[in-house]
XYZ file of C-alpha atoms in Angstrom:
219
model
C -27.182 97.832 141.642
C -31.391 98.645 140.716
C -34.007 97.346 142.571
C -34.893 94.765 139.397
C -38.393 95.783 140.120
C -39.076 98.722 138.972
C -36.640 98.787 136.435
C -35.628 102.543 137.362
C -31.618 101.259 138.680
C -31.788 103.176 142.023
C -29.729 101.726 144.550
C -31.045 99.861 146.799
C -31.862 100.737 150.115
C -31.853 98.088 153.014
C -35.561 96.885 153.465
C -36.579 96.858 149.667
C -36.622 98.741 147.013
C -39.267 101.537 147.771
C -37.430 103.448 144.116
C -35.641 105.341 146.821
C -33.949 109.110 146.479
C -30.128 108.554 145.649
C -28.274 109.290 148.404
C -26.373 112.554 146.894
C -29.704 114.035 146.024
C -31.285 113.246 149.592
C -28.356 115.100 151.070
C -28.949 118.309 148.835
C -32.502 118.296 150.212
C -31.539 117.656 154.225
C -29.192 120.815 153.201
C -32.414 122.500 151.934
C -30.681 123.144 148.159
C -34.054 121.556 147.124
C -34.602 119.872 144.060
C -35.441 121.036 140.197
C -39.126 121.118 139.809
C -39.045 118.930 136.613
C -36.532 115.833 138.395
C -39.376 115.833 141.027
C -41.961 115.752 138.714
C -40.258 112.979 136.821
C -39.442 110.830 140.196
C -42.713 111.210 141.651
C -44.231 109.780 138.721
C -42.145 106.408 139.409
C -44.089 103.994 141.628
C -43.441 100.967 143.199
C -44.118 97.061 141.982
C -46.567 97.403 144.741
C -47.884 100.410 144.055
C -46.834 102.590 146.732
C -45.579 105.855 146.653
C -41.758 105.773 148.534
C -40.344 108.256 146.772
C -42.952 110.517 146.175
C -43.460 110.211 150.398
C -39.972 111.276 150.291
C -40.163 114.225 148.578
C -43.329 115.435 150.014
C -41.307 114.518 153.657
C -38.227 116.752 151.648
C -40.369 119.350 150.826
C -42.457 119.988 154.396
C -39.056 119.444 156.118
C -38.146 123.305 153.900
C -41.772 124.933 154.278
C -40.752 124.095 157.548
C -37.754 125.729 157.602
C -38.698 128.255 155.818
C -41.490 129.458 157.922
C -39.663 129.827 160.859
C -37.017 132.163 158.782
C -39.746 133.682 158.168
C -40.761 134.387 161.604
C -37.441 135.146 163.043
C -36.994 138.880 163.809
C -34.803 140.672 162.021
C -31.222 141.717 161.811
C -30.827 145.203 163.775
C -29.487 147.727 161.009
C -25.336 148.389 160.496
C -24.151 150.597 163.627
C -22.950 153.999 161.997
C -20.741 156.856 163.304
C -22.202 159.244 165.831
C -24.748 161.385 164.019
C -25.185 159.655 160.989
C -23.480 160.079 157.325
C -22.934 163.724 156.484
C -21.474 164.786 152.991
C -18.826 166.077 151.863
C -17.397 169.758 152.009
C -15.162 169.955 149.391
C -13.796 173.235 147.983
C -10.295 171.660 149.892
C -12.419 170.203 152.490
C -10.916 167.097 150.852
C -14.713 166.307 149.919
C -15.275 163.169 152.382
C -18.145 161.553 153.539
C -17.295 161.345 157.993
C -15.105 163.747 158.308
C -16.968 164.573 161.650
C -18.642 161.773 162.366
C -15.196 159.451 162.430
C -13.501 161.387 165.086
C -17.196 162.194 167.483
C -17.235 158.584 167.012
C -13.958 157.712 167.965
C -14.063 160.184 171.124
C -16.937 157.994 172.410
C -15.142 154.945 172.588
C -11.995 156.976 173.837
C -13.237 159.611 176.511
C -14.997 157.417 179.116
C -18.190 160.258 179.307
C -21.036 158.806 181.123
C -24.293 158.590 180.339
C -25.473 161.797 180.935
C -23.084 162.864 178.880
C -23.529 161.031 176.018
C -26.959 161.598 175.876
C -26.422 165.548 176.284
C -23.777 165.277 172.808
C -26.595 163.384 171.477
C -28.816 166.357 170.918
C -26.466 168.728 169.280
C -25.730 168.588 165.319
C -22.766 166.483 163.820
C -20.568 170.450 164.134
C -20.785 170.617 167.530
C -20.363 167.348 168.338
C -16.885 167.934 166.908
C -16.311 170.581 168.521
C -17.064 169.447 171.682
C -14.823 166.560 171.284
C -12.081 168.214 169.815
C -11.731 170.506 172.979
C -12.334 167.606 175.195
C -9.643 165.099 173.682
C -7.290 167.567 173.098
C -7.479 169.638 176.071
C -4.779 167.363 177.942
C -5.783 164.482 180.748
C -8.694 165.635 182.954
C -9.788 163.118 186.144
C -13.686 163.781 185.249
C -13.971 163.834 181.199
C -17.818 163.874 181.550
C -17.151 167.247 183.419
C -15.460 168.592 181.355
C -18.109 167.337 178.037
C -21.154 169.073 179.741
C -18.874 172.690 180.321
C -17.781 172.251 176.543
C -21.543 171.618 175.610
C -22.570 174.418 177.600
C -19.551 176.857 175.212
C -21.226 175.553 172.293
C -24.753 176.723 173.130
C -24.386 179.737 174.500
C -20.932 180.983 172.474
C -21.131 179.532 170.045
C -18.712 181.869 168.110
C -15.990 181.072 170.937
C -16.758 177.935 170.739
C -15.475 177.311 166.691
C -12.777 179.564 167.332
C -11.574 177.923 170.308
C -12.089 174.248 168.023
C -9.818 175.844 165.065
C -6.827 176.252 167.769
C -6.559 172.613 169.072
C -7.676 171.172 165.751
C -5.607 173.720 162.703
C -1.719 172.873 162.361
C 0.993 175.148 163.483
C 0.889 177.054 159.248
C -2.621 177.098 158.828
C -3.174 178.528 162.296
C -0.042 180.831 162.020
C -1.827 182.567 158.731
C -5.423 182.575 160.275
C -4.548 184.943 162.482
C -2.069 186.808 160.558
C -5.677 187.632 159.049
C -7.661 191.090 160.164
C -10.758 189.898 162.172
C -13.094 190.551 159.813
C -11.365 188.380 157.414
C -10.876 185.930 160.201
C -14.636 185.890 161.169
C -15.403 185.452 157.354
C -12.811 182.733 156.639
C -14.066 180.986 160.221
C -17.489 180.650 159.154
C -16.681 179.157 155.902
C -15.225 176.149 157.556
C -17.889 173.129 157.291
C -16.574 171.441 160.647
C -19.382 168.980 160.644
C -17.462 166.787 157.547
C -14.315 168.410 156.581
C -11.786 165.662 156.956
C -8.989 168.601 156.314
C -9.463 171.380 157.663
C -6.061 172.627 157.638
C -5.691 172.065 154.432
C -8.586 174.030 153.696
C -7.830 176.941 156.306
C -4.371 177.413 154.656
C -5.646 177.268 150.615
C -7.873 180.184 151.890
C -5.240 181.655 153.557
C -3.141 181.750 150.273
C -5.831 183.124 148.572
C -6.279 186.328 150.338
C -2.622 187.221 150.194
């Protein structure tokens, strides 16, 4: 099915030759697949017997559509950045903690999704560093059921701000397993204070394993 006049051998279109694009190439153009520069250049030199520019006109129209689509895409607002765990990325603490990113951030994110605290409590929590946020989240979520989690969150935020050492000890009481907690309590007050200060609450994923390893090393 060539056109018989131009010698190109393209399929005939209804209404005349016009050296029309093959259907596959035409659909590729509509779908945004584009056309290789060499092919477009070679076909652009093909003219109809009447001297018209049917093929070049279609190519120009396709290019115009593609350029318009690219312009609209460029004008569209960029997508929002991916949401991260509450408190941002944190580094691993190593030394028996597990050394894995996101230990504290993961717990804080879970707390925010399940606690039901109000916006003011969330904003106050966001004003703390990651370690303090994790302490508050643990004390509220593991302190049993309460009717007003927002009020309890505020009280734990106040504890962290005003009595940070006490808050760290309270956190370890609810975060450690029975063996690690018993081992910690067998140490002298001075040894307990020194060990507690070594715990990287912000990022340590397995605090019980870390504390237990330190307890055994002191025997």
